[in-house]
Amino acid sequence: MPFGTDPEVIGEVLQRDGGMVLTGALTPEEVAAANAEIEPQIGAFRIGSFAADVNGVTQREETDETLEQYPGMRTRHMQHVVLRSKTIRERFIARKELGEYVAKLTPATPGTHTLFASNVIEIHPGEIAQTLHRDGGEMFRDAGMENANTPAYLTNTLLALSESTEEMGATRILLGSHLWEDFNDWGAPEDTIAVELKPGDVFIYSAKVIHGGGANVTKDKVRRLVANAFSYPWMIGEEAWPFVADLEEVKTYPVEIQNMLKFRSISYMGEEPGFMWRKDQRPLQEFLNL
Ligand SMILES: O=C(O)CCC(=O)C(=O)O
Ligand SMILES: [Fe+2]
């Protein structure tokens, strides 16, 4: 369905399937602008898995050969896209419709969700398929939220800045797995389908849908998506936005983005200004002169 479709219609599909493609979220000109903003910055981020740097992740002494067996060795991540690309910030993340769609899975006032993470994910030729997973699994399992009966603690969006075909490592998913009775069942790779995207399309899904990046079996085609994940307004995210984003720059951002990065007081029941995250009982935005 096209980006811009009535949120009620989108909401029904999201509830049923757990994820769907919205076409044309960015125009071709906006895709070109976003790529032009990202291109000069992404070279500073190396291709490879952080498992290579963190002993505790793999639980064993790694050599170059053993590390080859891990998904991620031919994947490149670039964090903080919201701070790096004006086009993605203003033409995608701040969009009213996007907030309305996200709220269908993660209930909150549109435009106030926490931006949980904002990353480029490039899957390069030769990469193997990611392990199938649910995003944020362990964290939310401990809180009793990882089952079919709760709303999605995280709603993720994968925005295509290149083509994403099955051969290039399109994301693979198990539709409907957000409603499975047994969340210890991780499904089988052969039951997944590939979510193919054209530049400017976005795949929006509940983090409770089992999924994973696919294998890139092409010789020379890089698959580039931007993952922007949203959670409840009061949830802490992966990135420490108030410490890493520049206040003077954030003052120039749309109010929705200021909310998402926690530069404004946080509303938990639609109250404005939000009651939480204050300074001497006054809204944070007053203290920060936003
Ligand atoms: O890159 C993809 O297609 C999916 C990435 C993903 O699921 C993740 O990093 O958690
Ligand atoms: Fe994931």
mmCIF file of C-alpha atoms and ligand atoms in Angstrom:
data_model
loop_
_atom_site.group_PDB
_atom_site.id
_atom_site.type_symbol
_atom_site.label_atom_id
_atom_site.label_comp_id
_atom_site.label_asym_id
_atom_site.label_seq_id
_atom_site.Cartn_x
_atom_site.Cartn_y
_atom_site.Cartn_z
ATOM 1 C CA MET A 1 0.000 0.000 0.000
ATOM 2 C CA PRO A 2 1.238 3.546 -0.622
ATOM 3 C CA PHE A 3 2.688 5.621 2.218
ATOM 4 C CA GLY A 4 -0.091 8.053 3.067
ATOM 5 C CA THR A 5 -2.872 5.420 3.180
ATOM 6 C CA ASP A 6 -5.419 5.932 5.970
ATOM 7 C CA PRO A 7 -3.844 4.878 9.293
ATOM 8 C CA GLU A 8 -6.977 2.852 10.167
ATOM 9 C CA VAL A 9 -6.454 0.656 7.106
ATOM 10 C CA ILE A 10 -2.722 0.318 7.780
ATOM 11 C CA GLY A 11 -3.432 -0.471 11.428
ATOM 12 C CA GLU A 12 -5.622 -3.441 10.533
ATOM 13 C CA VAL A 13 -2.968 -5.001 8.317
ATOM 14 C CA LEU A 14 -0.250 -4.365 10.908
ATOM 15 C CA GLN A 15 -2.308 -5.991 13.656
ATOM 16 C CA ARG A 16 -2.991 -9.034 11.502
ATOM 17 C CA ASP A 17 0.348 -9.613 9.742
ATOM 18 C CA GLY A 18 2.723 -7.814 12.095
ATOM 19 C CA GLY A 19 4.414 -5.968 9.242
ATOM 20 C CA MET A 20 3.829 -4.526 5.770
ATOM 21 C CA VAL A 21 5.471 -2.572 2.969
ATOM 22 C CA LEU A 22 4.499 1.051 2.411
ATOM 23 C CA THR A 23 5.570 2.212 -1.028
ATOM 24 C CA GLY A 24 6.898 5.642 -1.932
ATOM 25 C CA ALA A 25 7.630 6.985 1.565
ATOM 26 C CA LEU A 26 10.403 9.047 -0.033
ATOM 27 C CA THR A 27 10.340 10.414 -3.584
ATOM 28 C CA PRO A 28 13.254 9.559 -5.910
ATOM 29 C CA GLU A 29 14.609 13.096 -5.302
ATOM 30 C CA GLU A 30 14.468 12.581 -1.531
ATOM 31 C CA VAL A 31 16.215 9.204 -1.835
ATOM 32 C CA ALA A 32 18.979 10.878 -3.862
ATOM 33 C CA ALA A 33 19.260 13.683 -1.293
ATOM 34 C CA ALA A 34 19.441 11.215 1.627
ATOM 35 C CA ASN A 35 22.137 9.179 -0.121
ATOM 36 C CA ALA A 36 24.106 12.358 -0.860
ATOM 37 C CA GLU A 37 23.980 13.258 2.849
ATOM 38 C CA ILE A 38 25.029 9.770 3.953
ATOM 39 C CA GLU A 39 27.705 9.065 1.352
ATOM 40 C CA PRO A 40 30.463 11.390 2.703
ATOM 41 C CA GLN A 41 29.973 10.091 6.264
ATOM 42 C CA ILE A 42 29.581 6.341 5.895
ATOM 43 C CA GLY A 43 33.163 5.631 4.838
ATOM 44 C CA ALA A 44 34.260 6.241 8.435
ATOM 45 C CA PHE A 45 32.297 3.164 9.578
ATOM 46 C CA ARG A 46 34.004 -0.133 8.967
ATOM 47 C CA ILE A 47 32.340 -3.207 7.550
ATOM 48 C CA GLY A 48 32.173 -6.053 10.044
ATOM 49 C CA SER A 49 30.614 -7.465 13.178
ATOM 50 C CA PHE A 50 31.189 -6.050 16.639
ATOM 51 C CA ALA A 51 31.524 -9.682 17.763
ATOM 52 C CA ALA A 52 35.125 -9.349 16.605
ATOM 53 C CA ASP A 53 35.763 -6.684 19.271
ATOM 54 C CA VAL A 54 33.762 -8.020 22.191
ATOM 55 C CA ASN A 55 35.019 -11.320 23.611
ATOM 56 C CA GLY A 56 31.925 -11.954 25.695
ATOM 57 C CA VAL A 57 29.650 -11.996 22.675
ATOM 58 C CA THR A 58 30.958 -15.133 21.037
ATOM 59 C CA GLN A 59 32.203 -16.841 24.256
ATOM 60 C CA ARG A 60 35.307 -18.204 22.554
ATOM 61 C CA GLU A 61 38.669 -17.218 21.151
ATOM 62 C CA GLU A 62 38.018 -16.071 17.611
ATOM 63 C CA THR A 63 40.261 -16.340 14.603
ATOM 64 C CA ASP A 64 39.661 -14.777 11.209
ATOM 65 C CA GLU A 65 38.293 -18.143 10.018
ATOM 66 C CA THR A 66 35.799 -18.659 12.843
ATOM 67 C CA LEU A 67 34.580 -15.087 12.590
ATOM 68 C CA GLU A 68 33.798 -15.679 8.931
ATOM 69 C CA GLN A 69 30.927 -17.908 10.075
ATOM 70 C CA TYR A 70 29.094 -15.075 11.820
ATOM 71 C CA PRO A 71 26.483 -13.018 10.101
ATOM 72 C CA GLY A 72 27.576 -9.405 10.157
ATOM 73 C CA MET A 73 31.121 -9.688 8.880
ATOM 74 C CA ARG A 74 30.034 -8.096 5.581
ATOM 75 C CA THR A 75 27.494 -5.696 7.053
ATOM 76 C CA ARG A 76 28.085 -2.015 7.736
ATOM 77 C CA HIS A 77 26.187 -0.022 10.353
ATOM 78 C CA MET A 78 26.175 3.750 10.694
ATOM 79 C CA GLN A 79 24.399 5.049 13.804
ATOM 80 C CA HIS A 80 22.628 8.369 14.474
ATOM 81 C CA VAL A 81 21.129 8.809 11.019
ATOM 82 C CA VAL A 82 18.569 11.206 12.499
ATOM 83 C CA LEU A 83 21.431 13.607 13.278
ATOM 84 C CA ARG A 84 23.243 12.994 9.982
ATOM 85 C CA SER A 85 20.513 13.282 7.342
ATOM 86 C CA LYS A 86 18.147 16.253 7.239
ATOM 87 C CA THR A 87 16.119 14.542 4.546
ATOM 88 C CA ILE A 88 15.477 11.420 6.595
ATOM 89 C CA ARG A 89 14.886 13.491 9.727
ATOM 90 C CA GLU A 90 12.355 15.869 8.187
ATOM 91 C CA ARG A 91 10.896 13.954 5.262
ATOM 92 C CA PHE A 92 10.547 10.616 7.047
ATOM 93 C CA ILE A 93 11.019 10.430 10.844
ATOM 94 C CA ALA A 94 9.068 13.626 11.591
ATOM 95 C CA ARG A 95 6.219 12.787 9.206
ATOM 96 C CA LYS A 96 2.787 12.870 10.849
ATOM 97 C CA GLU A 97 1.600 9.779 8.984
ATOM 98 C CA LEU A 98 4.589 7.759 10.193
ATOM 99 C CA GLY A 99 3.779 8.596 13.819
ATOM 100 C CA GLU A 100 0.187 7.536 13.217
ATOM 101 C CA TYR A 101 1.254 4.193 11.738
ATOM 102 C CA VAL A 102 3.735 3.516 14.547
ATOM 103 C CA ALA A 103 1.016 4.278 17.114
ATOM 104 C CA LYS A 104 -1.083 1.450 15.670
ATOM 105 C CA LEU A 105 1.483 -1.034 16.969
ATOM 106 C CA THR A 106 3.051 0.921 19.859
ATOM 107 C CA PRO A 107 0.288 3.077 21.356
ATOM 108 C CA ALA A 108 1.311 6.697 22.067
ATOM 109 C CA THR A 109 0.561 10.173 20.767
ATOM 110 C CA PRO A 110 2.018 10.330 17.225
ATOM 111 C CA GLY A 111 5.170 12.437 17.176
ATOM 112 C CA THR A 112 6.159 11.665 20.777
ATOM 113 C CA HIS A 113 7.584 8.137 20.524
ATOM 114 C CA THR A 114 11.168 7.566 21.611
ATOM 115 C CA LEU A 115 13.514 7.106 18.679
ATOM 116 C CA PHE A 116 15.019 3.874 19.967
ATOM 117 C CA ALA A 117 17.675 3.582 17.238
ATOM 118 C CA SER A 118 18.450 5.190 13.877
ATOM 119 C CA ASN A 119 20.968 3.229 11.783
ATOM 120 C CA VAL A 120 22.015 2.608 8.216
ATOM 121 C CA ILE A 121 22.317 -1.140 7.615
ATOM 122 C CA GLU A 122 24.275 -2.026 4.497
ATOM 123 C CA ILE A 123 24.476 -5.680 3.534
ATOM 124 C CA HIS A 124 27.458 -6.223 1.254
ATOM 125 C CA PRO A 125 28.099 -9.000 -1.309
ATOM 126 C CA GLY A 126 28.986 -12.326 0.304
ATOM 127 C CA GLU A 127 27.142 -11.657 3.586
ATOM 128 C CA ILE A 128 25.288 -14.661 5.013
ATOM 129 C CA ALA A 129 21.738 -14.558 6.393
ATOM 130 C CA GLN A 130 21.213 -13.153 9.895
ATOM 131 C CA THR A 131 19.925 -15.438 12.612
ATOM 132 C CA LEU A 132 16.142 -15.115 12.797
ATOM 133 C CA HIS A 133 15.178 -13.041 15.815
ATOM 134 C CA ARG A 134 12.747 -10.660 17.478
ATOM 135 C CA ASP A 135 14.239 -7.193 18.118
ATOM 136 C CA GLY A 136 14.957 -6.453 21.769
ATOM 137 C CA GLY A 137 13.973 -10.004 22.751
ATOM 138 C CA GLU A 138 15.699 -10.622 26.098
ATOM 139 C CA MET A 139 15.145 -7.121 27.462
ATOM 140 C CA PHE A 140 11.399 -7.235 27.026
ATOM 141 C CA ARG A 141 11.103 -10.903 27.906
ATOM 142 C CA ASP A 142 12.374 -10.090 31.406
ATOM 143 C CA ALA A 143 9.657 -7.425 31.657
ATOM 144 C CA GLY A 144 6.986 -9.983 30.719
ATOM 145 C CA MET A 145 6.232 -8.119 27.491
ATOM 146 C CA GLU A 146 7.487 -10.612 24.957
ATOM 147 C CA ASN A 147 4.346 -12.544 24.115
ATOM 148 C CA ALA A 148 1.384 -12.240 21.768
ATOM 149 C CA ASN A 149 -0.823 -10.415 24.281
ATOM 150 C CA THR A 150 1.010 -7.106 24.655
ATOM 151 C CA PRO A 151 1.327 -4.224 22.175
ATOM 152 C CA ALA A 152 4.622 -4.012 20.321
ATOM 153 C CA TYR A 153 7.228 -2.530 22.702
ATOM 154 C CA LEU A 154 9.144 -1.561 19.564
ATOM 155 C CA THR A 155 7.974 -0.747 16.075
ATOM 156 C CA ASN A 156 10.740 -0.805 13.505
ATOM 157 C CA THR A 157 10.867 0.772 10.063
ATOM 158 C CA LEU A 158 13.309 -0.248 7.333
ATOM 159 C CA LEU A 159 13.526 2.493 4.716
ATOM 160 C CA ALA A 160 15.182 1.521 1.432
ATOM 161 C CA LEU A 161 17.878 3.833 0.027
ATOM 162 C CA SER A 162 18.884 1.242 -2.581
ATOM 163 C CA GLU A 163 16.937 -1.562 -4.137
ATOM 164 C CA SER A 164 16.523 -4.460 -1.737
ATOM 165 C CA THR A 165 15.966 -7.664 -3.683
ATOM 166 C CA GLU A 166 16.081 -11.218 -2.367
ATOM 167 C CA GLU A 167 19.540 -11.696 -3.965
ATOM 168 C CA MET A 168 20.831 -8.515 -2.297
ATOM 169 C CA GLY A 169 19.811 -9.649 1.181
ATOM 170 C CA ALA A 170 16.259 -8.330 1.539
ATOM 171 C CA THR A 171 14.927 -8.724 5.088
ATOM 172 C CA ARG A 172 13.279 -12.127 5.628
ATOM 173 C CA ILE A 173 10.215 -12.435 7.841
ATOM 174 C CA LEU A 174 7.717 -14.885 9.261
ATOM 175 C CA LEU A 175 4.409 -13.100 8.803
ATOM 176 C CA GLY A 176 2.055 -13.450 11.761
ATOM 177 C CA SER A 177 4.751 -14.678 14.162
ATOM 178 C CA HIS A 178 3.956 -11.750 16.513
ATOM 179 C CA LEU A 179 0.794 -13.721 17.393
ATOM 180 C CA TRP A 180 2.373 -17.116 17.976
ATOM 181 C CA GLU A 181 1.499 -18.823 21.211
ATOM 182 C CA ASP A 182 5.031 -20.051 21.815
ATOM 183 C CA PHE A 183 7.638 -17.294 21.742
ATOM 184 C CA ASN A 184 10.370 -19.894 22.239
ATOM 185 C CA ASP A 185 9.638 -21.078 18.716
ATOM 186 C CA TRP A 186 11.988 -19.215 16.355
ATOM 187 C CA GLY A 187 10.595 -20.675 13.154
ATOM 188 C CA ALA A 188 12.526 -22.022 10.186
ATOM 189 C CA PRO A 189 14.430 -20.046 7.539
ATOM 190 C CA GLU A 190 12.605 -21.970 4.764
ATOM 191 C CA ASP A 191 9.268 -20.600 5.973
ATOM 192 C CA THR A 192 10.361 -16.967 5.720
ATOM 193 C CA ILE A 193 9.548 -14.657 2.846
ATOM 194 C CA ALA A 194 11.806 -11.924 1.472
ATOM 195 C CA VAL A 195 10.542 -8.345 1.829
ATOM 196 C CA GLU A 196 11.695 -6.778 -1.419
ATOM 197 C CA LEU A 197 11.815 -2.984 -1.509
ATOM 198 C CA LYS A 198 12.377 -0.327 -4.122
ATOM 199 C CA PRO A 199 14.274 2.843 -3.148
ATOM 200 C CA GLY A 200 11.923 5.002 -1.079
ATOM 201 C CA ASP A 201 9.746 2.097 0.132
ATOM 202 C CA VAL A 202 9.581 1.278 3.822
ATOM 203 C CA PHE A 203 8.880 -1.964 5.651
ATOM 204 C CA ILE A 204 7.168 -1.280 8.979
ATOM 205 C CA TYR A 205 6.879 -4.106 11.504
ATOM 206 C CA SER A 206 6.342 -5.081 15.097
ATOM 207 C CA ALA A 207 9.617 -6.084 16.737
ATOM 208 C CA LYS A 208 7.762 -9.236 17.773
ATOM 209 C CA VAL A 209 7.678 -10.484 14.193
ATOM 210 C CA ILE A 210 10.469 -12.989 13.603
ATOM 211 C CA HIS A 211 12.831 -11.633 10.972
ATOM 212 C CA GLY A 212 16.443 -11.218 9.891
ATOM 213 C CA GLY A 213 18.539 -9.685 7.132
ATOM 214 C CA GLY A 214 18.990 -12.053 4.169
ATOM 215 C CA ALA A 215 22.141 -13.319 2.431
ATOM 216 C CA ASN A 216 23.625 -11.095 -0.258
ATOM 217 C CA VAL A 217 24.520 -13.521 -3.048
ATOM 218 C CA THR A 218 25.274 -10.835 -5.634
ATOM 219 C CA LYS A 219 28.804 -10.074 -6.786
ATOM 220 C CA ASP A 220 28.691 -6.328 -6.468
ATOM 221 C CA LYS A 221 25.362 -4.947 -5.208
ATOM 222 C CA VAL A 222 25.187 -3.299 -1.804
ATOM 223 C CA ARG A 223 21.798 -3.270 -0.074
ATOM 224 C CA ARG A 224 21.300 -0.046 1.938
ATOM 225 C CA LEU A 225 18.381 0.381 4.360
ATOM 226 C CA VAL A 226 17.857 2.837 7.207
ATOM 227 C CA ALA A 227 16.379 1.278 10.350
ATOM 228 C CA ASN A 228 14.485 3.738 12.559
ATOM 229 C CA ALA A 229 12.916 2.005 15.561
ATOM 230 C CA PHE A 230 10.307 3.598 17.822
ATOM 231 C CA SER A 231 9.213 2.768 21.356
ATOM 232 C CA TYR A 232 7.020 4.250 24.069
ATOM 233 C CA PRO A 233 7.758 7.912 24.869
ATOM 234 C CA TRP A 234 9.029 6.957 28.345
ATOM 235 C CA MET A 235 11.334 4.170 27.168
ATOM 236 C CA ILE A 236 15.095 4.594 27.125
ATOM 237 C CA GLY A 237 16.595 3.729 23.743
ATOM 238 C CA GLU A 238 19.906 2.480 22.391
ATOM 239 C CA GLU A 239 21.319 5.952 21.899
ATOM 240 C CA ALA A 240 21.941 8.563 24.639
ATOM 241 C CA TRP A 241 20.479 11.358 22.519
ATOM 242 C CA PRO A 242 20.549 14.223 25.074
ATOM 243 C CA PHE A 243 24.291 13.652 25.554
ATOM 244 C CA VAL A 244 25.299 13.037 21.948
ATOM 245 C CA ALA A 245 23.108 15.492 20.032
ATOM 246 C CA ASP A 246 24.082 19.157 19.913
ATOM 247 C CA LEU A 247 21.526 21.354 21.690
ATOM 248 C CA GLU A 248 21.882 24.319 19.349
ATOM 249 C CA GLU A 249 21.344 22.081 16.370
ATOM 250 C CA VAL A 250 18.407 20.297 17.999
ATOM 251 C CA LYS A 251 16.780 23.728 18.435
ATOM 252 C CA THR A 252 16.475 23.836 14.623
ATOM 253 C CA TYR A 253 14.752 20.429 14.438
ATOM 254 C CA PRO A 254 10.977 19.867 14.190
ATOM 255 C CA VAL A 255 9.204 19.586 17.553
ATOM 256 C CA GLU A 256 8.436 15.910 16.867
ATOM 257 C CA ILE A 257 12.147 15.152 16.566
ATOM 258 C CA GLN A 258 12.875 17.123 19.768
ATOM 259 C CA ASN A 259 10.314 14.884 21.471
ATOM 260 C CA MET A 260 11.755 11.709 20.008
ATOM 261 C CA LEU A 261 15.285 12.636 21.144
ATOM 262 C CA LYS A 262 14.033 13.518 24.668
ATOM 263 C CA PHE A 263 14.787 17.244 24.545
ATOM 264 C CA ARG A 264 11.237 17.945 25.745
ATOM 265 C CA SER A 265 9.251 16.747 28.716
ATOM 266 C CA ILE A 266 7.658 13.380 28.171
ATOM 267 C CA SER A 267 3.920 12.868 27.934
ATOM 268 C CA TYR A 268 2.528 9.534 29.073
ATOM 269 C CA MET A 269 -1.203 10.105 28.569
ATOM 270 C CA GLY A 270 -1.311 12.777 25.897
ATOM 271 C CA GLU A 271 -0.871 15.677 28.355
ATOM 272 C CA GLU A 272 0.942 18.710 26.919
ATOM 273 C CA PRO A 273 3.470 19.689 28.112
ATOM 274 C CA GLY A 274 4.451 16.235 29.272
ATOM 275 C CA PHE A 275 4.522 15.648 33.006
ATOM 276 C CA MET A 276 7.709 13.556 33.133
ATOM 277 C CA TRP A 277 11.356 14.460 32.493
ATOM 278 C CA ARG A 278 11.208 17.960 34.023
ATOM 279 C CA LYS A 279 13.355 20.607 35.687
ATOM 280 C CA ASP A 280 12.070 21.991 38.994
ATOM 281 C CA GLN A 281 8.564 20.915 38.015
ATOM 282 C CA ARG A 282 8.770 23.000 34.850
ATOM 283 C CA PRO A 283 8.835 21.555 31.305
ATOM 284 C CA LEU A 284 12.319 20.716 30.075
ATOM 285 C CA GLN A 285 11.752 22.724 26.882
ATOM 286 C CA GLU A 286 11.519 25.928 28.948
ATOM 287 C CA PHE A 287 14.803 25.159 30.689
ATOM 288 C CA LEU A 288 16.490 24.412 27.353
ATOM 289 C CA ASN A 289 14.948 27.422 25.618
ATOM 290 C CA LEU A 290 13.499 25.384 22.799
HETATM 291 O O1 LIG B 1 19.034 -5.542 7.828
HETATM 292 C C1 LIG B 1 17.967 -6.147 7.889
HETATM 293 O O2 LIG B 1 17.356 -6.544 6.881
HETATM 294 C C2 LIG B 1 17.341 -6.450 9.205
HETATM 295 C C3 LIG B 1 18.217 -6.034 10.327
HETATM 296 C C4 LIG B 1 17.748 -6.530 11.637
HETATM 297 O O3 LIG B 1 16.805 -7.235 11.761
HETATM 298 C C5 LIG B 1 18.466 -6.119 12.843
HETATM 299 O O4 LIG B 1 19.578 -5.570 12.728
HETATM 300 O O5 LIG B 1 17.934 -6.332 13.941
HETATM 301 FE FE FE B 2 16.107 -7.204 13.763
#
